Short mmCIF file of C-alpha atoms in Angstrom, two decimals:
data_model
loop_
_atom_site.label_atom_id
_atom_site.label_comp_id
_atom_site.label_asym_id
_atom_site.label_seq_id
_atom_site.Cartn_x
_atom_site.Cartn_y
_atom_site.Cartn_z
CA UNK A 1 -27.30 -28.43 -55.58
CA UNK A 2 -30.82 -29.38 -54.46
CA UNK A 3 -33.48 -30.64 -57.31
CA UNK A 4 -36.83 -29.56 -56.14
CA UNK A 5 -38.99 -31.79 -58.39
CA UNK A 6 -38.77 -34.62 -60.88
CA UNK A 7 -39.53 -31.39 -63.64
CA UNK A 8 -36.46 -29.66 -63.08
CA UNK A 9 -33.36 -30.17 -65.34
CA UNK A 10 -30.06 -31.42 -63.62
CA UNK A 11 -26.75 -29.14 -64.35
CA UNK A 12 -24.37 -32.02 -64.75
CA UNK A 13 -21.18 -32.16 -65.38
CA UNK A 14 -19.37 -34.73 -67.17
CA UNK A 15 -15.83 -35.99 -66.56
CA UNK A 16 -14.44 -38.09 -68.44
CA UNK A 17 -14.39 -37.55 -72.81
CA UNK A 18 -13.85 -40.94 -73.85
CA UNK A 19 -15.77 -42.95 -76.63
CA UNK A 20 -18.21 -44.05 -74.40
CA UNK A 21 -18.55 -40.48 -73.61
CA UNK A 22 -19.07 -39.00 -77.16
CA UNK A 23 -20.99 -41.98 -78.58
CA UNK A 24 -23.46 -42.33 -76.12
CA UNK A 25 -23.42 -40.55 -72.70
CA UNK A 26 -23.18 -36.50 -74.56
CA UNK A 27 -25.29 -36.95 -76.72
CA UNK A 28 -28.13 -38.72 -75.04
CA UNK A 29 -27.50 -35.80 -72.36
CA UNK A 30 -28.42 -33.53 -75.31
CA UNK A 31 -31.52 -35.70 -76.51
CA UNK A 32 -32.84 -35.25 -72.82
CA UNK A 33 -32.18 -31.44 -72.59
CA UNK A 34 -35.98 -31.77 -70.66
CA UNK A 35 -34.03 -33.28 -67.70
CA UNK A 36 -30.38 -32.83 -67.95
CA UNK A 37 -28.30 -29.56 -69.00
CA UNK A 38 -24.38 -30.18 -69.66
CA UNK A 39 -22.28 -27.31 -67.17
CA UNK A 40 -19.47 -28.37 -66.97
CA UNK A 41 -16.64 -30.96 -68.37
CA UNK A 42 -13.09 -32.71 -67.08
CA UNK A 43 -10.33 -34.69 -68.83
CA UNK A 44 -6.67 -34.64 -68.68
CA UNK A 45 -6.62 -33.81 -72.76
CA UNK A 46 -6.79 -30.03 -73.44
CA UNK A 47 -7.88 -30.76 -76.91
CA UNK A 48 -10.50 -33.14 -75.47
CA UNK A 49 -11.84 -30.52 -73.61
CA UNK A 50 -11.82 -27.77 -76.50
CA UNK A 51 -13.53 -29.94 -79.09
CA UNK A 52 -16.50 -31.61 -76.58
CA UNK A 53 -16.59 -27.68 -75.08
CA UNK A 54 -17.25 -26.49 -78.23
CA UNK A 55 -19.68 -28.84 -79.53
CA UNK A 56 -21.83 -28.49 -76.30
CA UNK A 57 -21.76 -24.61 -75.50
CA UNK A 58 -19.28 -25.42 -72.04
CA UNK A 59 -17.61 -22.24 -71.49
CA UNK A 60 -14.23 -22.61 -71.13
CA UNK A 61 -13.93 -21.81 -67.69
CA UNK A 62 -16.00 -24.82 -67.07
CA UNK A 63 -13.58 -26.89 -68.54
CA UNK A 64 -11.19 -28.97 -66.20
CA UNK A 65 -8.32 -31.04 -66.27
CA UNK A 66 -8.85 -32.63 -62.95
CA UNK A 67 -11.70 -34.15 -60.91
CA UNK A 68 -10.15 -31.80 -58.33
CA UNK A 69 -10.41 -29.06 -59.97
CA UNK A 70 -14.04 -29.81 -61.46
CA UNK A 71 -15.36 -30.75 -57.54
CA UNK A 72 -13.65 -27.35 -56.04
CA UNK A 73 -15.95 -24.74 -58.67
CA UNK A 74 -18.74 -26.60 -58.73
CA UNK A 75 -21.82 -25.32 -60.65
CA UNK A 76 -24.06 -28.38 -61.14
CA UNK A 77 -26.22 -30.70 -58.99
CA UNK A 78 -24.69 -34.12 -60.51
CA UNK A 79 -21.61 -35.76 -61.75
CA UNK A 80 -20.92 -38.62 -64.48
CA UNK A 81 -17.61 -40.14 -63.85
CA UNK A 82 -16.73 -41.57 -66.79
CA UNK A 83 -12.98 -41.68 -66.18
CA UNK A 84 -11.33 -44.83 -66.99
CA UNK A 85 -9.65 -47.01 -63.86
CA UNK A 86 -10.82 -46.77 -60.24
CA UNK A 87 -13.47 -44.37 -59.66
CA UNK A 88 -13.39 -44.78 -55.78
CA UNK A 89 -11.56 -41.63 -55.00
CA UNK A 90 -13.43 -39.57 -57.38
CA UNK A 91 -16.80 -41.41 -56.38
CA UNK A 92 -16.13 -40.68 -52.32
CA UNK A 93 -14.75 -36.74 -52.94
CA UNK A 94 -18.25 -35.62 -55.32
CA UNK A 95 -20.62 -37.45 -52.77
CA UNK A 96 -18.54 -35.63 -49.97
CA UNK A 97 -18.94 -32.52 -51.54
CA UNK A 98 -22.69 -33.06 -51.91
CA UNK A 99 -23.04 -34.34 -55.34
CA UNK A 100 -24.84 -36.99 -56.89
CA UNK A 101 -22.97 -39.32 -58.83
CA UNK A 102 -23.75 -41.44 -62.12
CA UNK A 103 -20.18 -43.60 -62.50
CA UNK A 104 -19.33 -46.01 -64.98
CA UNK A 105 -18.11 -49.44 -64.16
CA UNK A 106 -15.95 -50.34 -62.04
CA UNK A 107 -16.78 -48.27 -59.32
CA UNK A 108 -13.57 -49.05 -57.47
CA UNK A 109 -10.78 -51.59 -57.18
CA UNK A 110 -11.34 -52.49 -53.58
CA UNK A 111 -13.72 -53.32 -51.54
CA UNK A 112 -12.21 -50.49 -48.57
CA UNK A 113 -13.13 -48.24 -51.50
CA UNK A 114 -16.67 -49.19 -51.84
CA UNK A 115 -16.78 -49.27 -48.12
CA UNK A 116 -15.63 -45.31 -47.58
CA UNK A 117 -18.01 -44.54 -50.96
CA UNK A 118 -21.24 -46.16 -49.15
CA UNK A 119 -19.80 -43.87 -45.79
CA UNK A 120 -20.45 -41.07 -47.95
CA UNK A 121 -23.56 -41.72 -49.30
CA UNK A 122 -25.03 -42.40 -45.97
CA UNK A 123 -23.55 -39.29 -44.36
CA UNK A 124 -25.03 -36.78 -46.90
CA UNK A 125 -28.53 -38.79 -45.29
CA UNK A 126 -30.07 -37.87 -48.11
CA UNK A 127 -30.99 -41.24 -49.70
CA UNK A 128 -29.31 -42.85 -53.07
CA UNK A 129 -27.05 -40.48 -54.22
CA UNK A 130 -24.75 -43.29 -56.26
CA UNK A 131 -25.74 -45.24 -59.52
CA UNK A 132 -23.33 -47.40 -60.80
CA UNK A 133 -23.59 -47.10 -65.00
CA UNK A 134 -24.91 -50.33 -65.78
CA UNK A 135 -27.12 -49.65 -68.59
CA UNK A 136 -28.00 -53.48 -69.34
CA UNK A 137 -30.12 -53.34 -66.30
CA UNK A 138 -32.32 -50.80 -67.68
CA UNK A 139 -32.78 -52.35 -70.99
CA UNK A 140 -36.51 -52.62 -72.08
CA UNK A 141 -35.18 -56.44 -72.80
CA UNK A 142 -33.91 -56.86 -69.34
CA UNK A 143 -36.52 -55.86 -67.80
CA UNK A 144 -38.94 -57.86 -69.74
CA UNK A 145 -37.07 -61.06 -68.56
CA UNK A 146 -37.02 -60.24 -65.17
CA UNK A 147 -41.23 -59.88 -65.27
CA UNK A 148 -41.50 -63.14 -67.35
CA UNK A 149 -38.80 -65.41 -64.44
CA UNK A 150 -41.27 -64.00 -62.08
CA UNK A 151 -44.50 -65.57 -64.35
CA UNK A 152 -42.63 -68.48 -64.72
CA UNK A 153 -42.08 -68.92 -61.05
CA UNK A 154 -39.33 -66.92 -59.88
CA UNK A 155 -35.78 -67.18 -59.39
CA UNK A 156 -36.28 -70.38 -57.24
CA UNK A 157 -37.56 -71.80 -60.56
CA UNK A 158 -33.75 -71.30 -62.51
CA UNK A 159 -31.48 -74.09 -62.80
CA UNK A 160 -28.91 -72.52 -64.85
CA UNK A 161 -27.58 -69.18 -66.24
CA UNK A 162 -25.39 -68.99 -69.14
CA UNK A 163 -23.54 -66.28 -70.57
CA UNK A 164 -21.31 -65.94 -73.49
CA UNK A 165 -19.36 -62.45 -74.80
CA UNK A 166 -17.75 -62.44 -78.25
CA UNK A 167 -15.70 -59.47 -77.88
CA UNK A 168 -13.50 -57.61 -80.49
CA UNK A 169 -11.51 -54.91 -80.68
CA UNK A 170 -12.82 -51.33 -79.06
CA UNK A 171 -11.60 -50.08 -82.47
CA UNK A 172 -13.76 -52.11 -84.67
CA UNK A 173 -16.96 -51.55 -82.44
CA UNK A 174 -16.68 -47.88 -82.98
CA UNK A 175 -15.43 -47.54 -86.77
CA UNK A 176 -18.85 -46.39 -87.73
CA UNK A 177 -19.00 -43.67 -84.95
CA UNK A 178 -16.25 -41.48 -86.80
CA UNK A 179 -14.68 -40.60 -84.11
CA UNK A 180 -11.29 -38.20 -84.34
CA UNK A 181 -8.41 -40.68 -82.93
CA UNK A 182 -7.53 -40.21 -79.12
CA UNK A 183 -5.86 -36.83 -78.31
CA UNK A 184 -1.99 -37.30 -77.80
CA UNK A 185 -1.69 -34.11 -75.38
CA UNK A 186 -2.16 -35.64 -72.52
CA UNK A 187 0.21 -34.66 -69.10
CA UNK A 188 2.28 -37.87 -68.64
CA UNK A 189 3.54 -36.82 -65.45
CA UNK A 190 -0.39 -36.50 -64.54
CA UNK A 191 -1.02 -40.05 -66.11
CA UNK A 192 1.70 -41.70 -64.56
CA UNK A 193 0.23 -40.43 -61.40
CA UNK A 194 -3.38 -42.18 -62.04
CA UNK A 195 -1.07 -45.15 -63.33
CA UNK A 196 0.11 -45.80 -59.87
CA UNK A 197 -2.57 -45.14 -57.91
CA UNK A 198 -4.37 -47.96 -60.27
CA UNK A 199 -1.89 -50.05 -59.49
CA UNK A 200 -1.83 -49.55 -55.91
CA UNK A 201 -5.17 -49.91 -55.66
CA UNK A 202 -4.84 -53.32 -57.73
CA UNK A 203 -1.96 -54.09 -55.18
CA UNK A 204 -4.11 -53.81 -51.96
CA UNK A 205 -7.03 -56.12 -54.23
CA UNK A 206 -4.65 -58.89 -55.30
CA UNK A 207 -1.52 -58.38 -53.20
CA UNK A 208 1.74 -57.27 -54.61
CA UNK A 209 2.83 -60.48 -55.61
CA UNK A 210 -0.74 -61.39 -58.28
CA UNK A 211 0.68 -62.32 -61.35
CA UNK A 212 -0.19 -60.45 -64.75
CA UNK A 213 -2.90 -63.28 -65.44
CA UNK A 214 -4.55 -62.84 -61.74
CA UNK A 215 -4.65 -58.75 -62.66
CA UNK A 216 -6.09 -59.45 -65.99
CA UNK A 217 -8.44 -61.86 -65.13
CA UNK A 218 -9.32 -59.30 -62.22
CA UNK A 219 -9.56 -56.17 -64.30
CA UNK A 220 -11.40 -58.44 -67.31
CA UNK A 221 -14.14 -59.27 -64.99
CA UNK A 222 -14.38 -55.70 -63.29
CA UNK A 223 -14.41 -54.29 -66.54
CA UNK A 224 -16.31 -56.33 -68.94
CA UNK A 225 -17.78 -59.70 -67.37
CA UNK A 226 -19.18 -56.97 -64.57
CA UNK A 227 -22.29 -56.53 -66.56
CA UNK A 228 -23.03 -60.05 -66.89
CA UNK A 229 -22.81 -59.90 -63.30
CA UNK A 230 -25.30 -57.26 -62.44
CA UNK A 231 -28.01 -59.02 -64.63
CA UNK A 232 -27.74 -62.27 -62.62
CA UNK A 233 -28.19 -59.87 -59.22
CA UNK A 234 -31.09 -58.33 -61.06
CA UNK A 235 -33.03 -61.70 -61.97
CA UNK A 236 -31.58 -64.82 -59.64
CA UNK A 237 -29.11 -62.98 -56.98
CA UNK A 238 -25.54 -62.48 -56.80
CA UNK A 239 -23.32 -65.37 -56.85
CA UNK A 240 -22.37 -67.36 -53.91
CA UNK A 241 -19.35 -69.07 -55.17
CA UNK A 242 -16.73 -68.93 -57.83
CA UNK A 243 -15.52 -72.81 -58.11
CA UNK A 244 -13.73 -72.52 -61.42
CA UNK A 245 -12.04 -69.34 -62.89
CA UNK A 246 -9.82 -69.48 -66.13
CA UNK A 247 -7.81 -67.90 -68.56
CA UNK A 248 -6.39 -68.98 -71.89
CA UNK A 249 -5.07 -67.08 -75.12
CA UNK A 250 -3.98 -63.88 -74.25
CA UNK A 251 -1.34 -62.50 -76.15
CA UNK A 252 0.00 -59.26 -76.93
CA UNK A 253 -3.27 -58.62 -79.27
CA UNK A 254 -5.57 -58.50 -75.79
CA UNK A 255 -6.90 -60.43 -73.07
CA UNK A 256 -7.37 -63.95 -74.53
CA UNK A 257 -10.39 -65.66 -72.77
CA UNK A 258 -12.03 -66.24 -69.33
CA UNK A 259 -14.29 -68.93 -67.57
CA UNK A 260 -16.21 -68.46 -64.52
CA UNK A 261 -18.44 -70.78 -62.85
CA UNK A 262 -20.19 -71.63 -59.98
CA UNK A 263 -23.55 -71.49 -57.72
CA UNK A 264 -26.18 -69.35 -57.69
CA UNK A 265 -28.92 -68.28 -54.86
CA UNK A 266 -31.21 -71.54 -54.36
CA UNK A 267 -28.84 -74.18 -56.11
CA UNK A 268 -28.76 -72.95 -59.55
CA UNK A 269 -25.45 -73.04 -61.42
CA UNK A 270 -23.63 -70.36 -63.58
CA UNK A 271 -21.57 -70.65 -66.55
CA UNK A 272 -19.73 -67.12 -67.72
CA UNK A 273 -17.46 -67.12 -71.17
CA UNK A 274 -15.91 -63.89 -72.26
CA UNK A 275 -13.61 -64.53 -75.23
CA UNK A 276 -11.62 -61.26 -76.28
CA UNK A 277 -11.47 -62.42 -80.80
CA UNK A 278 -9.45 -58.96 -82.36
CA UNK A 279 -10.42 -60.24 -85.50
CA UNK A 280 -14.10 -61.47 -84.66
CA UNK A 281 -16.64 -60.49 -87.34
CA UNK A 282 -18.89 -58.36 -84.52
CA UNK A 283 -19.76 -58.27 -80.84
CA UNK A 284 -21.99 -60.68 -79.50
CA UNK A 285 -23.27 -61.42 -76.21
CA UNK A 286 -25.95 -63.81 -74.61
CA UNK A 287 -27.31 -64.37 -71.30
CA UNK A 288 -29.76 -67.44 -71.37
CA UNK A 289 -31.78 -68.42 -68.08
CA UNK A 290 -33.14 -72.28 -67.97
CA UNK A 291 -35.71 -72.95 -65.85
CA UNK A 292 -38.51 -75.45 -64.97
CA UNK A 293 -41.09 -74.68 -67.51
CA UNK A 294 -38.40 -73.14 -70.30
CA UNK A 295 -35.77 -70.91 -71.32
CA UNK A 296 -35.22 -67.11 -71.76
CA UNK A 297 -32.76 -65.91 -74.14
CA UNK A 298 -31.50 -62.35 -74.44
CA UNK A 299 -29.01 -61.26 -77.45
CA UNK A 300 -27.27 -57.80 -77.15
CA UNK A 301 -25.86 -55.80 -79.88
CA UNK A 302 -22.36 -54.05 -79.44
CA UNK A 303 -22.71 -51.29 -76.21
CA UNK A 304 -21.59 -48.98 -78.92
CA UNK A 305 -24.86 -49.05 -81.20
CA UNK A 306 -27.47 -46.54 -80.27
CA UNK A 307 -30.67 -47.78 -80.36
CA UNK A 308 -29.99 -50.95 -81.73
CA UNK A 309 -32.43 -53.68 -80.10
CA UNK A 310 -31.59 -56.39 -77.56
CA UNK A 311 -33.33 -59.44 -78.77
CA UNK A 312 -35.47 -61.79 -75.88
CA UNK A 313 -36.60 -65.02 -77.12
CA UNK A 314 -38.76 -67.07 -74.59
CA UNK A 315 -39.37 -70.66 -75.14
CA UNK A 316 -42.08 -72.49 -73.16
CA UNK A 317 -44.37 -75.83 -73.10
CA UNK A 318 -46.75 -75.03 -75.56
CA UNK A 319 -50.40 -74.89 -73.77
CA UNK A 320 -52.79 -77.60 -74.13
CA UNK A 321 -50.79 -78.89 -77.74
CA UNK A 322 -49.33 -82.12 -75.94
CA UNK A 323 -46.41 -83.10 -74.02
CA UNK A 324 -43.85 -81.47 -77.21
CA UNK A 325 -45.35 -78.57 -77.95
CA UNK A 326 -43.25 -75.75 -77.50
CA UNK A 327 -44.35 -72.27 -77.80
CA UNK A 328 -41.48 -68.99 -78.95
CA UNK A 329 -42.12 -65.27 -78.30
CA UNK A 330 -39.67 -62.89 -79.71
CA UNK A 331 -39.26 -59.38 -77.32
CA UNK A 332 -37.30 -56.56 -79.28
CA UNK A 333 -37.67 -52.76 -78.14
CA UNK A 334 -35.56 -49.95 -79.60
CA UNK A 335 -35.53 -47.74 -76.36
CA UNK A 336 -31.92 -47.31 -76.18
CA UNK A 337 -30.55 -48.56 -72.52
CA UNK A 338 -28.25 -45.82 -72.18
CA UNK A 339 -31.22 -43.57 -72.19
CA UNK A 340 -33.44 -45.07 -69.64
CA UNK A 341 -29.88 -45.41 -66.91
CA UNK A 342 -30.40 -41.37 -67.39
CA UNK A 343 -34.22 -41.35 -67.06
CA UNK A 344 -33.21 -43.69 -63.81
CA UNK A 345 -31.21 -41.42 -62.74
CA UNK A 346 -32.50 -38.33 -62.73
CA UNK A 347 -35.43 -39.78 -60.77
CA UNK A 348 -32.75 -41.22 -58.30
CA UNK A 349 -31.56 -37.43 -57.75
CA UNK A 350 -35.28 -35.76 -57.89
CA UNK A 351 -37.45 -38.51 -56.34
CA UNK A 352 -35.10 -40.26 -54.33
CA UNK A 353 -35.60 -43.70 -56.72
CA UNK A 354 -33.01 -46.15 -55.79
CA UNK A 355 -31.19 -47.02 -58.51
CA UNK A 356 -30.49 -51.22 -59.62
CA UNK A 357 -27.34 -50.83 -58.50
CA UNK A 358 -25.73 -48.58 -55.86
CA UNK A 359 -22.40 -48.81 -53.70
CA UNK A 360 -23.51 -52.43 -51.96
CA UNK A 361 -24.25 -54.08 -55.41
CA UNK A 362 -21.15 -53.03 -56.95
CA UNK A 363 -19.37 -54.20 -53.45
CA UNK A 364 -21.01 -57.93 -54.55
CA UNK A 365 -19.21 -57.17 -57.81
CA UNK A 366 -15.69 -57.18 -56.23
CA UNK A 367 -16.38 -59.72 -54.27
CA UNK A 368 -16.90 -61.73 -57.02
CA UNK A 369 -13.89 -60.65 -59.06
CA UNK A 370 -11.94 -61.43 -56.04
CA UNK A 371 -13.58 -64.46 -55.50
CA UNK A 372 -12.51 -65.34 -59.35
CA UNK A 373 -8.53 -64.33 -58.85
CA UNK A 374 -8.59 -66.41 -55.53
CA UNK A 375 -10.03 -69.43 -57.71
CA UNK A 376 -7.68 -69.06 -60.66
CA UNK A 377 -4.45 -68.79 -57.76
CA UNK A 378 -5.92 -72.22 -55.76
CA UNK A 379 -6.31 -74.21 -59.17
CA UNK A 380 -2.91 -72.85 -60.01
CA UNK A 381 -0.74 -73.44 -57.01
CA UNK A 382 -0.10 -69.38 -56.57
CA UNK A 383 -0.55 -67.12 -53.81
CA UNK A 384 -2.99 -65.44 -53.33
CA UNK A 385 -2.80 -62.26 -50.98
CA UNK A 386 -4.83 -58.64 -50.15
CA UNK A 387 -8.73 -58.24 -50.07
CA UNK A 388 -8.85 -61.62 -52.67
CA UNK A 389 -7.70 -63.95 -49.73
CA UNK A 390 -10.41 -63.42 -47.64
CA UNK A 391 -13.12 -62.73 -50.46
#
């Protein structure tokens, strides 16, 4: 399971056959067969397993139905965990077992979870051994912004963030993918078991009593608003406060809508909207910074479109052209983000590379979820119990 140099390829397996799977982790896996070879697979759906399998040369006795299962053969060096719910027990039993682990958002419900996964990682004392998948981090866009905040004067220069999601349904994001509909042979009693251990887990977050706004507001922002969330650790720090959280529309269609708001490292002030539209024309999302001297604007395309550019638009006093001058640079780069979280992470597992987020940031992330539910319950007159009351 050791990686001698940053040459070798990784055996990973992959856990997990989802959309996000098939659209963009597989076959980026196979675009980068210079770093990464594909041993092994995991999903509760047979078929699943027999048409991915097949596609990618995974022998069939490679093919799981449990992370169990997958973790006890072994026969790789890493592991993507791109399960849906709680990845905390999964996350904690592969870095036990000596793996390194690439795991989609959320990494866990709780913060306990988080806790025992960063307990692992330090007992293998073997450096980073966790990167959370958020690929927005690595975007050639991202990045960018983060180098111009520091030109501009740093993140003690911001006075606001401001982010806005336009989000419809997964089904219309991924029409152009052609992908087969969702297997239908999956175990219940097996589901039903991952079920309540989700919900448990969302229990010992919330408390028992959390209405089904708190949990959806909760699972919204762990899910979804979670990116936004990393980017403002990347460029101005995590949040210190959640003063006003917010739901309104949901219906039987989805989610409905969410506000979050509140301070930032050095004073500066955060504004998050995440609307879930079913019927919205595409997905849209922007995260703006305003500071002293300007504004930097990023525009990302739907997660689901490979190599489709985010957009960066910087706005600035124009130099020497009078007090109105103002001067806009456009920043576009097709390197798809996906791509360079693998790049990142295979340099995490052969160079020892921390990663931009590891078990601590995504801890910050459930703070801040928790911090949300514990906002919505106080403007709302409910209680609010578990890990949120003390967030």
């Amino acid at each position: 399971m050791t990686v001698s140099s940053a040459r070798d390829r990784l055996r990973v397996a992959v856990a997990g056959l989802g959309a996000i799977a098939r659209t963009a982790h597989l076959p980026l896996l196979e675009r980068r067969r210079d770093l990464f070879e594909v041993t092994a697979l995991c999903d509760l759906s047979p078929g699943a397993l027999a048409e991915v399998g097949a596609r990618y040369g995974v022998p069939e006795k490679d093919r799981h139905r449990s992370t169990e299962a997958l973790l006890a053969e072994g026969g790789f060096d890493a592991v993507l965990l791109l399960t849906s719910g709680s990845h905390g027990p999964a996350a904690e039993a592969a870095l036990r077992a000596g793996y390194a682990v690439l795991c989609e958002k959320p990494l866990a419900f709780t913060r306990a979870e988080a806790d025992r996964i960063a307990e692992a990682e330090r007992a293998q004392q073997r450096g980073p051994r966790l990167m959370v998948g958020y690929m927005k981090q690595y975007d050639p866009a991202a990045r960018r912004l983060a180098a111009l905040l520091g030109e501009a004067g740093g993140a003690g220069f911001v006075r606001s963030a401001e982010v806005c999601v336009l989000h419809p349904t997964g089904g219309d994001q991924l029409a152009f993918a052609r992908l087969p509909a969702p297997y239908d042979d999956l175990d219940a009693a097996a589901l039903a078991v991952l079920r309540e251990q989700d919900a448990a887990l969302t229990d010992a977050a919330l408390g028992s009593g959390a209405t089904e706004a708190m949990r959806s507001l909760y699972h919204t922002v762990l899910g979804s608003i979670s990116h936004d969330l990393s980017l403002l650790r990347m460029v101005t720090g995590a949040p210190t406060s959640v003063e006003l959280a917010e739901t309104w529309g949901a219906s039987a269609a989805g989610p409905g809508s969410v506000e979050l708001s509140g301070g930032l490292p050095g004073g500066a002030r955060y504004t998050i909207r995440w609307h879930f539209l079913p019927r919205h024309a595409s997905y849209r999302e922007t995260f703006a910074l305003h500071h002293e001297t300007g504004t930097l604007h990023l525009a990302f395309p739907s997660p689901y479109l490979m190599n489709a550019p985010t957009v960066l638009t910087e706005t600035a006093a124009g130099t020497g052209e009078g007090p109105h001058a103002e001067r806009r640079a456009e920043y576009r780069s097709v390197t798809e983000a996906f791509e360079e979280e693998l790049v990142a992470f295979h340099a995490m597992v052969t160079d020892g590379t921390p990663p931009r987020t590891g078990p601590a940031g995504a801890a910050e992330d459930l703070q801040t979820a928790q911090r949300a539910v514990a906002a919505y319950a106080a403007r709302h007159q409910l209680p609010c119990e578990g890990e949120a009351a003390s967030a």
